[in-house]
Coordinates of N, CA and C in Angstrom, one line a residue:
M1 N -18.4 8.5 1.1 CA -18.1 7.6 0.1 C -18.7 6.2 0.3
V2 N -19.3 5.8 -0.7 CA -19.9 4.4 -0.7 C -18.9 3.2 -0.8
P3 N -18.8 2.4 0.2 CA -17.9 1.3 0.0 C -18.3 0.4 -1.1
A4 N -17.4 -0.2 -1.6 CA -17.6 -1.2 -2.7 C -18.2 -2.5 -2.1
S5 N -19.0 -3.2 -2.8 CA -19.6 -4.5 -2.2 C -18.6 -5.3 -1.6
S6 N -17.4 -5.4 -2.1 CA -16.4 -6.4 -1.5 C -15.9 -5.8 -0.2
E7 N -16.1 -4.5 0.2 CA -15.7 -4.0 1.4 C -16.7 -4.0 2.5
L8 N -18.0 -4.5 2.2 CA -19.0 -4.7 3.2 C -18.9 -6.1 3.8
A9 N -19.2 -6.2 5.1 CA -19.2 -7.5 5.8 C -20.3 -8.4 5.0
P10 N -20.0 -9.6 4.9 CA -21.0 -10.5 4.1 C -22.4 -10.5 4.7
D11 N -22.6 -10.4 6.0 CA -23.9 -10.4 6.6 C -24.6 -9.2 6.2
L12 N -23.8 -8.0 6.2 CA -24.5 -6.7 6.0 C -24.8 -6.7 4.4
L13 N -24.0 -7.2 3.6 CA -24.3 -7.2 2.1 C -25.5 -8.1 1.9
K14 N -25.7 -9.2 2.6 CA -26.8 -10.0 2.4 C -28.0 -9.3 2.9
R15 N -28.0 -8.6 3.9 CA -29.2 -7.9 4.4 C -29.5 -6.6 3.4
L16 N -28.5 -6.0 2.9 CA -28.7 -4.9 1.8 C -29.4 -5.4 0.6
R17 N -29.0 -6.6 0.2 CA -29.6 -7.2 -1.1 C -31.1 -7.5 -0.9
K18 N -31.7 -7.8 0.4 CA -33.0 -8.1 0.6 C -33.8 -6.9 0.7
I19 N -33.3 -5.6 0.7 CA -34.1 -4.4 0.9 C -35.0 -4.2 -0.2
R20 N -36.3 -3.9 0.1 CA -37.3 -3.6 -1.0 C -37.9 -2.1 -0.7
L21 N -37.6 -1.6 0.4 CA -38.3 -0.3 0.8 C -37.2 0.5 1.6
L22 N -36.9 1.7 1.2 CA -36.1 2.7 1.9 C -37.1 3.6 2.6
A23 N -37.1 3.8 4.0 CA -37.9 4.7 4.7 C -36.9 5.7 5.2
L24 N -37.3 6.9 5.3 CA -36.5 8.0 5.8 C -37.3 9.0 6.6
D25 N -36.7 9.3 7.8 CA -37.0 10.5 8.5 C -36.8 11.8 7.6
V26 N -37.3 12.9 7.9 CA -37.1 14.1 7.1 C -36.1 15.0 7.8
D27 N -36.6 15.7 8.8 CA -35.7 16.6 9.5 C -34.5 16.0 10.2
G28 N -33.4 16.4 9.7 CA -32.0 15.9 10.1 C -31.5 14.7 9.2
V29 N -32.4 14.3 8.3 CA -31.9 13.3 7.3 C -32.0 13.9 5.9
L30 N -33.2 14.2 5.4 CA -33.3 14.8 4.2 C -33.0 16.3 4.2
T31 N -33.1 16.8 5.4 CA -32.7 18.3 5.6 C -31.6 18.3 6.7
D32 N -31.0 19.5 6.8 CA -30.0 19.7 7.8 C -30.5 19.6 9.3
G33 N -31.8 19.5 9.4 CA -32.4 19.5 10.8 C -32.8 20.9 11.3
R34 N -32.3 21.9 10.6 CA -32.7 23.3 11.2 C -34.1 23.6 10.6
L35 N -34.8 24.2 11.3 CA -36.2 24.7 11.0 C -36.0 26.2 10.6
Y36 N -36.6 26.5 9.4 CA -36.6 28.0 8.9 C -38.0 28.4 8.9
F37 N -38.3 29.7 9.5 CA -39.5 30.3 9.4 C -39.4 31.6 8.9
Q38 N -40.3 32.0 8.0 CA -40.4 33.4 7.6 C -41.1 34.2 8.5
S39 N -41.1 35.5 8.4 CA -41.8 36.4 9.5 C -43.3 36.1 9.5
D40 N -43.9 35.6 8.3 CA -45.3 35.3 8.4 C -45.6 33.8 9.1
G41 N -44.6 33.2 9.5 CA -44.7 31.9 10.1 C -44.6 30.7 9.1
I42 N -44.5 31.0 7.9 CA -44.3 29.9 6.9 C -43.0 29.2 7.0
E43 N -43.1 27.9 7.1 CA -41.8 27.1 7.3 C -41.2 26.8 6.0
I44 N -39.9 26.9 5.9 CA -39.1 26.7 4.7 C -38.1 25.5 5.0
K45 N -37.9 24.6 4.0 CA -37.0 23.5 4.1 C -36.0 23.4 2.8
A46 N -34.8 23.0 3.1 CA -33.9 22.9 2.0 C -33.7 21.5 1.7
F47 N -33.7 21.0 0.5 CA -33.4 19.6 0.3 C -32.4 19.6 -0.7
H48 N -31.5 18.5 -0.7 CA -30.4 18.4 -1.5 C -30.7 17.7 -2.9
T49 N -30.3 18.1 -4.0 CA -30.6 17.4 -5.3 C -30.0 16.2 -5.4
L50 N -28.9 16.0 -4.8 CA -28.2 14.6 -4.9 C -29.2 13.6 -4.2
D51 N -29.7 13.9 -3.1 CA -30.7 12.9 -2.6 C -31.9 12.8 -3.4
G52 N -32.3 13.7 -4.1 CA -33.6 13.6 -4.9 C -33.3 12.6 -6.0
L53 N -32.3 12.7 -6.7 CA -31.9 11.9 -7.8 C -31.6 10.4 -7.3
G54 N -31.0 10.4 -6.2 CA -30.7 9.1 -5.6 C -32.1 8.3 -5.3
L55 N -33.0 9.0 -4.8 CA -34.4 8.4 -4.4 C -35.1 8.0 -5.7
Q56 N -34.9 8.9 -6.8 CA -35.6 8.5 -8.0 C -34.9 7.2 -8.7
L57 N -33.6 7.2 -8.5 CA -32.9 6.0 -9.1 C -33.3 4.7 -8.4
L58 N -33.6 4.8 -7.0 CA -34.0 3.7 -6.3 C -35.4 3.2 -6.9
Q59 N -36.2 4.1 -7.0 CA -37.6 3.7 -7.5 C -37.4 3.2 -8.8
R60 N -36.7 3.7 -9.8 CA -36.4 3.2 -11.1 C -35.9 1.8 -11.0
A61 N -35.2 1.4 -9.9 CA -34.7 0.0 -9.7 C -35.7 -0.9 -9.2
G62 N -36.9 -0.2 -8.8 CA -38.0 -1.1 -8.3 C -38.1 -1.1 -6.8
L63 N -37.4 -0.3 -6.1 CA -37.5 -0.2 -4.7 C -38.5 0.8 -4.3
H64 N -39.3 0.7 -3.2 CA -40.2 1.6 -2.6 C -39.5 2.6 -1.8
V65 N -40.0 3.8 -1.8 CA -39.3 4.9 -0.9 C -40.5 5.5 -0.1
A66 N -40.3 5.7 1.3 CA -41.3 6.3 2.1 C -40.6 7.5 3.0
F67 N -41.3 8.5 3.2 CA -40.9 9.6 4.2 C -41.8 9.3 5.5
I68 N -41.2 9.3 6.6 CA -42.0 9.1 7.8 C -41.4 10.2 8.7
T69 N -42.2 11.2 9.1 CA -41.7 12.4 9.8 C -42.8 12.7 11.0
G70 N -42.1 13.2 12.0 CA -42.9 13.6 13.2 C -43.5 14.9 12.9
R71 N -43.1 15.8 12.0 CA -43.7 17.0 11.8 C -44.6 17.0 10.6
E72 N -45.4 18.2 10.5 CA -46.3 18.3 9.3 C -45.7 19.5 8.5
S73 N -45.5 19.4 7.2 CA -45.1 20.3 6.4 C -45.4 20.3 4.9
P74 N -46.1 21.3 4.4 CA -46.3 21.2 3.0 C -45.1 21.1 2.0
M75 N -43.9 21.4 2.5 CA -42.8 21.2 1.7 C -42.4 19.7 1.6
V76 N -42.7 18.9 2.5 CA -42.5 17.5 2.5 C -43.3 16.9 1.4
S77 N -44.6 17.3 1.5 CA -45.6 16.8 0.4 C -45.1 17.1 -1.0
Q78 N -44.8 18.4 -1.1 CA -44.2 18.9 -2.4 C -43.0 18.2 -2.9
R79 N -42.1 18.0 -2.0 CA -40.8 17.3 -2.4 C -41.3 15.8 -2.8
A80 N -42.0 15.2 -2.0 CA -42.4 13.7 -2.3 C -43.0 13.7 -3.7
N81 N -43.9 14.7 -3.9 CA -44.7 14.6 -5.1 C -43.8 14.8 -6.4
H82 N -42.9 15.7 -6.1 CA -41.9 16.0 -7.2 C -41.0 14.8 -7.6
L83 N -40.7 14.0 -6.5 CA -39.8 12.8 -6.7 C -40.7 11.5 -7.1
G84 N -42.0 11.6 -7.1 CA -42.8 10.5 -7.3 C -42.9 9.5 -6.1
I85 N -42.7 10.0 -5.0 CA -42.8 9.2 -3.8 C -44.3 9.2 -3.2
K86 N -44.9 8.0 -3.3 CA -46.3 7.9 -2.9 C -46.5 7.7 -1.3
H87 N -45.5 7.2 -0.6 CA -45.7 6.9 0.7 C -45.2 8.0 1.6
V88 N -46.0 8.9 2.1 CA -45.6 10.0 2.9 C -46.5 10.1 4.2
F89 N -45.8 10.0 5.2 CA -46.5 10.0 6.5 C -45.9 11.1 7.4
Q90 N -46.8 12.1 7.6 CA -46.5 13.3 8.4 C -47.2 13.3 9.7
N91 N -46.6 14.1 10.7 CA -47.1 14.2 12.0 C -47.3 12.8 12.6
C92 N -46.2 12.0 12.4 CA -46.4 10.7 12.8 C -45.6 10.5 14.2
Q93 N -46.4 10.0 15.1 CA -45.8 10.0 16.6 C -45.3 8.5 16.8
D94 N -45.8 7.5 16.2 CA -45.4 6.1 16.3 C -44.9 5.6 14.9
K95 N -43.7 5.9 14.6 CA -43.0 5.6 13.4 C -43.0 4.0 13.1
L96 N -42.8 3.2 14.1 CA -42.7 1.8 14.0 C -44.2 1.3 13.5
S97 N -45.2 1.7 14.2 CA -46.5 1.2 13.8 C -46.9 1.6 12.4
T98 N -46.5 2.9 12.1 CA -46.8 3.4 10.7 C -46.0 2.5 9.6
L99 N -44.7 2.2 10.0 CA -44.0 1.4 9.1 C -44.4 0.0 8.9
R100 N -44.8 -0.6 10.1 CA -45.4 -1.9 9.9 C -46.7 -2.0 9.1
E101 N -47.7 -0.9 9.3 CA -48.7 -1.0 8.5 C -48.4 -0.7 7.0
L102 N -47.3 0.1 6.7 CA -46.9 0.2 5.2 C -46.6 -1.1 4.7
C103 N -45.6 -1.9 5.5 CA -45.1 -3.2 5.2 C -46.2 -4.2 4.8
R104 N -47.2 -4.2 5.7 CA -48.4 -5.1 5.5 C -48.9 -4.7 4.1
S105 N -49.1 -3.4 3.8 CA -50.0 -3.1 2.7 C -49.1 -3.4 1.4
E106 N -47.8 -3.4 1.5 CA -47.0 -3.6 0.5 C -46.4 -5.1 0.5
A107 N -46.8 -5.9 1.4 CA -46.4 -7.3 1.5 C -44.9 -7.4 1.6
I108 N -44.3 -6.5 2.6 CA -42.8 -6.4 2.7 C -42.6 -6.7 4.3
G109 N -41.6 -7.6 4.6 CA -41.3 -7.6 5.9 C -40.4 -6.6 6.4
L110 N -40.3 -6.5 7.6 CA -39.4 -5.4 8.3 C -37.9 -5.6 8.0
D111 N -37.7 -7.0 7.7 CA -36.3 -7.3 7.4 C -35.9 -6.9 6.0
Q112 N -36.9 -6.5 5.1 CA -36.7 -6.0 3.8 C -36.8 -4.4 3.8
V113 N -36.6 -3.8 4.9 CA -36.7 -2.3 5.1 C -35.3 -1.8 5.4
A114 N -34.8 -0.8 4.8 CA -33.7 0.1 5.2 C -34.4 1.4 5.8
Y115 N -33.9 1.9 6.9 CA -34.4 3.1 7.5 C -33.2 4.0 7.9
C116 N -33.5 5.2 7.8 CA -32.4 6.3 8.3 C -33.2 7.2 9.0
G117 N -32.8 7.4 10.4 CA -33.4 8.5 11.3 C -32.2 9.0 12.1
D118 N -32.5 10.0 12.8 CA -31.4 10.7 13.5 C -31.7 11.0 14.9
D119 N -32.9 10.6 15.4 CA -33.2 11.0 16.9 C -34.1 10.0 17.6
L120 N -34.4 10.2 18.8 CA -35.3 9.3 19.6 C -36.5 8.8 18.9
P121 N -37.3 9.6 18.3 CA -38.5 9.0 17.6 C -38.3 8.0 16.6
D122 N -37.0 7.9 16.2 CA -36.6 6.9 15.1 C -35.9 5.6 15.7
L123 N -35.7 5.6 17.0 CA -35.0 4.6 17.6 C -35.6 3.2 17.6
A124 N -36.9 3.2 17.8 CA -37.7 1.8 17.7 C -37.6 1.2 16.3
V125 N -37.6 2.0 15.2 CA -37.5 1.6 14.0 C -36.1 1.2 13.6
I126 N -35.2 2.0 14.0 CA -33.7 1.7 13.8 C -33.3 0.3 14.4
Q127 N -33.9 -0.1 15.5 CA -33.5 -1.3 16.1 C -34.3 -2.6 15.5
R128 N -35.3 -2.4 14.6 CA -36.2 -3.5 14.2 C -36.1 -3.7 12.6
V129 N -35.5 -2.9 11.9 CA -35.5 -3.0 10.4 C -34.2 -3.8 10.0
G130 N -34.3 -4.3 8.6 CA -33.3 -5.0 8.1 C -31.8 -4.4 8.2
V131 N -31.9 -3.1 7.8 CA -30.6 -2.4 7.8 C -31.0 -0.9 8.2
S132 N -30.3 -0.4 9.3 CA -30.5 0.9 9.7 C -29.3 1.8 9.6
F133 N -29.8 3.0 9.3 CA -28.7 4.2 9.0 C -28.9 5.3 10.0
T134 N -28.0 6.1 10.2 CA -28.1 7.2 10.8 C -27.1 8.2 10.2
V135 N -27.1 9.5 10.6 CA -26.2 10.5 10.1 C -25.2 10.9 11.2
P136 N -24.1 11.5 10.8 CA -22.9 11.8 11.7 C -23.5 12.8 12.8
G137 N -24.4 13.6 12.5 CA -24.9 14.6 13.6 C -25.9 14.1 14.6
A138 N -26.2 12.9 14.4 CA -27.2 12.1 15.5 C -26.6 12.0 16.8
P139 N -27.3 12.0 17.8 CA -26.7 11.8 19.1 C -26.0 10.5 19.3
S140 N -25.0 10.3 20.0 CA -24.2 9.1 20.2 C -25.0 7.9 20.4
Y141 N -26.0 7.9 21.2 CA -26.8 6.7 21.6 C -27.7 6.3 20.4
I142 N -27.9 7.0 19.3 CA -28.5 6.7 18.0 C -27.5 6.1 17.1
R143 N -26.3 6.7 17.0 CA -25.3 6.3 16.2 C -24.8 4.9 16.7
A144 N -24.8 4.6 18.0 CA -24.4 3.3 18.5 C -25.3 2.2 18.3
R145 N -26.5 2.4 17.9 CA -27.5 1.5 17.6 C -27.9 1.3 16.1
A146 N -27.4 2.1 15.4 CA -27.6 2.1 13.9 C -26.6 1.1 13.2
D147 N -26.9 0.4 12.2 CA -26.0 -0.5 11.5 C -24.8 0.3 10.8
L148 N -25.3 1.4 10.2 CA -24.3 2.2 9.4 C -24.5 3.7 9.7
I149 N -23.4 4.5 9.7 CA -23.5 5.8 9.8 C -23.1 6.5 8.5
T150 N -23.8 7.3 7.9 CA -23.3 7.8 6.6 C -22.2 8.9 6.8
E151 N -21.4 9.0 5.7 CA -20.3 10.0 5.8 C -20.8 11.4 5.7
R152 N -21.8 11.6 4.9 CA -22.4 13.0 4.6 C -23.4 13.2 5.7
D153 N -23.6 14.4 6.1 CA -24.5 14.9 7.1 C -26.0 14.9 6.4
G154 N -27.1 14.8 7.3 CA -28.4 15.0 6.8 C -28.5 16.3 6.0
G155 N -29.2 16.3 4.9 CA -29.4 17.6 4.2 C -28.4 17.8 3.2
Y156 N -27.2 17.0 3.3 CA -26.0 17.3 2.4 C -25.6 16.0 1.6
G157 N -26.6 15.2 1.4 CA -26.3 13.9 0.5 C -26.3 12.7 1.3
A158 N -26.6 12.7 2.5 CA -26.7 11.4 3.3 C -27.6 10.3 2.7
A159 N -28.8 10.9 2.3 CA -29.8 9.9 1.6 C -29.2 9.4 0.2
R160 N -28.6 10.1 -0.5 CA -27.9 9.7 -1.7 C -26.9 8.6 -1.5
E161 N -26.0 8.8 -0.4 CA -25.2 7.7 0.0 C -25.7 6.5 0.3
I162 N -26.8 6.4 1.0 CA -27.6 5.2 1.2 C -28.3 4.6 -0.1
C163 N -28.7 5.6 -0.9 CA -29.4 5.1 -2.2 C -28.2 4.3 -3.0
D164 N -27.0 5.0 -3.1 CA -25.9 4.4 -3.9 C -25.4 3.1 -3.3
M165 N -25.5 3.0 -2.0 CA -25.1 1.8 -1.4 C -26.0 0.6 -1.7
L166 N -27.4 0.9 -1.7 CA -28.4 0.0 -1.9 C -28.3 -0.4 -3.4
L167 N -28.2 0.5 -4.3 CA -28.0 0.2 -5.8 C -27.0 -0.6 -6.2
L168 N -25.7 -0.4 -5.5 CA -24.5 -1.1 -5.6 C -24.7 -2.5 -5.1
A169 N -25.2 -2.7 -3.8 CA -25.3 -4.0 -3.3 C -26.3 -4.9 -4.0
Q170 N -27.4 -4.3 -4.7 CA -28.4 -5.0 -5.4 C -28.1 -5.2 -6.9
G171 N -26.8 -4.7 -7.2 CA -26.5 -4.8 -8.7 C -27.2 -3.9 -9.7
H172 N -27.8 -2.9 -9.3 CA -28.3 -1.9 -10.1 C -27.6 -0.8 -10.7
R173 N -26.5 -0.4 -10.0 CA -25.7 0.8 -10.2 C -25.3 0.8 -11.6
G174 N -24.6 -0.2 -12.1 CA -24.0 -0.2 -13.4 C -24.9 0.1 -14.6
A175 N -26.1 -0.6 -14.5 CA -27.1 -0.4 -15.5 C -27.7 1.0 -15.5
L176 N -27.9 1.6 -14.3 CA -28.3 2.9 -14.2 C -27.2 4.0 -14.6
L177 N -26.0 3.7 -14.3 CA -25.0 4.5 -15.0 C -25.0 4.5 -16.4
D178 N -25.2 3.4 -17.0 CA -25.2 3.2 -18.4 C -26.2 4.0 -19.1
T179 N -27.5 4.1 -18.4 CA -28.5 5.0 -19.0 C -28.0 6.4 -19.2
Y180 N -27.3 6.9 -18.2 CA -26.8 8.3 -18.3 C -25.6 8.4 -19.2
L181 N -24.7 7.4 -19.2 CA -23.6 7.5 -20.1 C -24.0 7.4 -21.6
H182 N -25.2 6.8 -21.9 CA -25.5 6.5 -23.3 C -26.7 7.3 -23.6
G183 N -27.2 8.1 -22.8 CA -28.3 9.0 -23.0 C -29.7 8.2 -23.1
T184 N -29.9 7.1 -22.6 CA -31.0 6.3 -22.8 C -32.0 6.4 -21.6
R185 N -31.9 7.5 -20.8 CA -32.8 7.5 -19.7 C -34.2 7.6 -20.2

């Protein structure tokens, strides 16, 4: 459940309002972290529709979205393409350097980035961005270093929870809801 703006600590709310880019790990954040392989070796991933719409809403509100993952998967490219996400970095071993380069190209500071990751390759990013998130299934040492832990697990709407929090904190949620209530999307 996304807290109301009034329920967030003032410092956290101030940092959420500055965010211009949401960067996400894939396995364990946008998926449940399990790897599925068919007998022919083809990998399959399951993505949650709640996350997808949330990411589209963020983009509609003017925020950038990026996927930064340590694995390579055609499903990640397909999902990003379907959602209109231009910034996709796969087989990424140094996520912080990748994110810094993306920030330079978009003229965004690290303090304007929200990031969600769930394991050790995400730790350097979690410790340096404006607002860091992780999921309940992350190891305790990752949860201890993130600013916020989602209520929903990775692959089950965790990214949507983050999107909703950002939209609320930045004052976009009401207008976006109205477009659906009045059929003006």
